[in-house]
CSV table of C-alpha atoms in Angstrom, one decimal:
chain,number,residue,atom,x,y,z
G,21,MET,CA,-26.2,1.2,-25.0
G,22,CYS,CA,-24.7,3.9,-22.6
G,23,ALA,CA,-21.8,4.6,-20.4
G,24,TYR,CA,-21.7,5.2,-17.1
G,25,SER,CA,-18.7,5.7,-14.4
G,26,HIS,CA,-18.6,5.4,-10.9
G,27,THR,CA,-15.9,5.0,-8.7
G,28,GLY,CA,-13.7,5.9,-12.1
G,29,ARG,CA,-14.4,3.0,-14.0
G,30,LEU,CA,-16.3,2.5,-17.0
G,31,VAL,CA,-19.1,0.3,-17.3
G,32,THR,CA,-21.6,-0.3,-19.9
G,33,MET,CA,-24.8,-0.3,-19.0
G,34,ARG,CA,-27.5,-1.8,-21.5
G,35,SER,CA,-30.6,-0.5,-22.6
G,36,LEU,CA,-33.5,-1.7,-21.4
G,37,GLY,CA,-35.1,-3.1,-24.4
G,38,SER,CA,-32.8,-5.0,-25.3
G,39,PHE,CA,-33.8,-7.4,-22.4
G,40,GLU,CA,-35.3,-10.5,-23.1
G,41,SER,CA,-37.6,-10.9,-19.6
G,42,VAL,CA,-36.5,-8.9,-16.1
G,43,TYR,CA,-34.7,-12.5,-14.8
G,44,GLU,CA,-32.3,-11.2,-17.8
G,45,ILE,CA,-32.5,-7.5,-16.5
G,46,ASP,CA,-31.5,-9.7,-12.2
G,47,LEU,CA,-28.8,-11.5,-14.0
G,48,TYR,CA,-27.2,-8.4,-15.3
G,49,LEU,CA,-27.6,-6.3,-12.9
G,50,ASN,CA,-26.6,-8.3,-10.1
G,51,GLU,CA,-23.4,-9.1,-12.3
G,52,ARG,CA,-22.6,-5.1,-12.5
G,53,ILE,CA,-23.4,-4.9,-9.1
G,54,GLU,CA,-20.6,-7.7,-8.7
G,55,GLU,CA,-17.8,-5.9,-11.0
G,56,LEU,CA,-18.6,-2.7,-9.3
G,57,ASN,CA,-17.6,-4.7,-5.5
G,58,GLN,CA,-14.8,-6.5,-6.7
G,59,PRO,CA,-12.2,-5.3,-3.9
G,60,ASP,CA,-8.6,-4.4,-5.4
G,61,GLN,CA,-10.4,-2.5,-7.2
G,62,LYS,CA,-12.2,0.1,-5.4
G,63,ASP,CA,-12.9,3.9,-5.9
G,64,GLY,CA,-10.2,2.8,-9.5
G,65,CYS,CA,-7.2,2.1,-7.1
G,66,SER,CA,-5.5,-1.5,-7.0
G,67,MET,CA,-4.5,-2.0,-3.4
G,68,GLN,CA,-1.5,-3.8,-4.8
G,69,ASP,CA,-0.1,-0.5,-7.1
G,70,VAL,CA,-0.2,1.1,-3.8
G,71,VAL,CA,1.6,-2.2,-2.2
G,72,ASP,CA,4.0,-2.2,-4.9
G,73,TYR,CA,4.7,1.4,-5.0
G,74,LEU,CA,5.9,1.5,-1.6
G,75,ASN,CA,8.1,-1.1,-2.0
G,76,GLU,CA,9.2,1.3,-4.8
G,77,ASN,CA,9.6,4.0,-3.3
G,78,TYR,CA,10.2,3.3,0.5
G,79,PHE,CA,13.0,6.0,0.8
G,80,ASP,CA,11.3,8.7,0.0
G,81,PHE,CA,9.0,10.6,2.6
G,82,ILE,CA,6.0,9.4,2.8
G,83,SER,CA,2.7,10.4,4.1
G,84,LEU,CA,-1.0,7.8,3.9
G,85,ASP,CA,-2.5,11.5,3.3
G,86,ALA,CA,-0.8,13.5,1.3
G,87,LEU,CA,-1.0,9.6,-0.6
G,88,ALA,CA,-4.3,9.4,-0.7
G,89,ARG,CA,-5.1,12.9,-1.5
G,90,GLU,CA,-2.0,13.6,-4.3
G,91,LYS,CA,-1.8,10.5,-5.8
G,92,TYR,CA,-5.4,8.3,-5.4
G,93,PHE,CA,-7.2,11.0,-5.3
G,94,MET,CA,-8.9,8.7,-2.0
G,95,ASN,CA,-10.6,10.4,1.6
G,96,PRO,CA,-7.3,9.1,3.0
G,97,ARG,CA,-9.5,7.5,5.8
G,98,TYR,CA,-11.5,5.6,3.7
G,99,PHE,CA,-7.7,5.0,2.3
G,100,GLY,CA,-6.4,3.6,5.1
G,101,LYS,CA,-9.9,0.9,6.1
G,102,LEU,CA,-8.5,-0.3,2.0
G,103,PHE,CA,-4.8,-0.4,3.1
G,104,LYS,CA,-5.3,-2.4,6.2
G,105,ASP,CA,-8.1,-4.5,4.6
G,106,TYR,CA,-5.8,-5.8,1.8
G,107,THR,CA,-3.2,-5.9,3.8
G,108,GLY,CA,-3.4,-7.2,6.7
G,109,CYS,CA,-2.3,-4.0,8.6
G,110,THR,CA,-2.0,-0.2,8.4
G,111,PHE,CA,-0.2,1.3,6.7
G,112,SER,CA,2.3,3.1,8.5
G,113,GLN,CA,3.0,-0.3,10.6
G,114,TYR,CA,3.5,-2.0,6.3
G,115,LEU,CA,5.9,1.3,5.4
G,116,THR,CA,8.1,0.5,9.0
G,117,GLN,CA,8.1,-2.9,7.6
G,118,ILE,CA,9.9,-2.0,4.8
G,119,ARG,CA,12.2,0.1,5.9
G,120,MET,CA,13.0,-2.9,8.7
G,121,GLU,CA,13.8,-4.9,6.2
G,122,HIS,CA,15.6,-2.9,4.1
G,123,ALA,CA,17.4,-1.7,7.1
G,124,ARG,CA,18.3,-4.9,8.3
G,125,ASP,CA,19.9,-5.2,4.9
G,126,TYR,CA,21.9,-2.5,4.9
G,127,LEU,CA,22.9,-2.7,7.8
G,128,ALA,CA,24.3,-6.8,7.3
G,129,LYS,CA,25.8,-6.4,3.5
G,130,GLU,CA,26.5,-3.8,3.4
G,131,ASN,CA,29.3,-1.0,4.7
G,132,TYR,CA,26.8,2.2,5.4
G,133,THR,CA,27.1,3.7,8.8
G,134,VAL,CA,23.8,4.0,11.4
G,135,SER,CA,22.8,6.9,9.7
G,136,GLN,CA,23.2,6.8,6.3
G,137,VAL,CA,21.0,3.4,6.5
G,138,ALA,CA,18.5,6.1,8.5
G,139,TYR,CA,18.7,8.3,5.4
G,140,MET,CA,18.7,5.9,2.8
G,141,CYS,CA,15.6,3.9,4.1
G,142,GLY,CA,13.0,7.1,4.4
G,143,TYR,CA,13.9,8.7,8.3
G,144,ASN,CA,14.5,11.6,9.2
G,145,SER,CA,15.5,10.6,12.3
G,146,VAL,CA,18.3,8.4,13.3
G,147,SER,CA,17.5,8.4,16.8
G,148,TYR,CA,14.4,7.4,16.1
G,149,PHE,CA,15.3,4.7,12.9
G,150,ILE,CA,17.6,3.6,16.5
G,151,GLN,CA,14.2,3.3,18.5
G,152,THR,CA,12.4,1.7,15.4
G,153,PHE,CA,15.2,0.1,15.6
G,154,LYS,CA,15.3,-1.3,18.4
G,155,LYS,CA,11.4,-2.1,18.3
G,156,VAL,CA,11.1,-3.9,15.3
G,157,TYR,CA,14.0,-6.7,16.2
G,158,GLY,CA,15.0,-6.2,19.6
G,159,GLU,CA,18.6,-5.4,18.8
G,160,THR,CA,19.7,-1.6,18.3
G,161,PRO,CA,21.2,-1.4,14.6
G,162,LYS,CA,24.9,-1.4,16.5
G,163,GLN,CA,24.0,-4.2,17.8
G,164,PHE,CA,23.2,-5.7,14.8
G,165,GLU,CA,25.9,-5.3,12.6
G,166,LYS,CA,27.5,-6.5,15.6
G,167,THR,CA,26.0,-9.5,15.6
G,168,ASP,CA,27.3,-12.2,12.6
G,169,PHE,CA,24.1,-12.6,10.6
G,170,CYS,CA,26.1,-14.5,7.6
G,171,ASP,CA,21.8,-16.5,6.7
G,172,ILE,CA,20.2,-13.1,6.1
């Protein structure tokens, strides 16, 4: 037996002498290939881990490039493709969605200013936050605060 590491995962390989037929070898190799091709575990990176990380750290400055290279040691383009395949949206669309959901909750349930909410949700520019909020919800944060959203 030997250990083979591909994409950060350890795969145990049997020696050819331990098989009784070519069919067994074929079956065994197909099982190993299937293990390596599991969609959530490519490159030793679970996309659910990435989603969890974004949900827990949405308020920080997060870029796809930095996250891919520094945390998951992956090519950013490939990382972005895996992320989109997993979530159905791009990295920035997903991060914006999370930030906007939190912003809406803060504005509806807490007594924060728009500036405070912008910074709490990871935006360094209040005007960009307002622009993004309006694009997502069709109204500015101030307009949203004035409406009665008891069901949120």
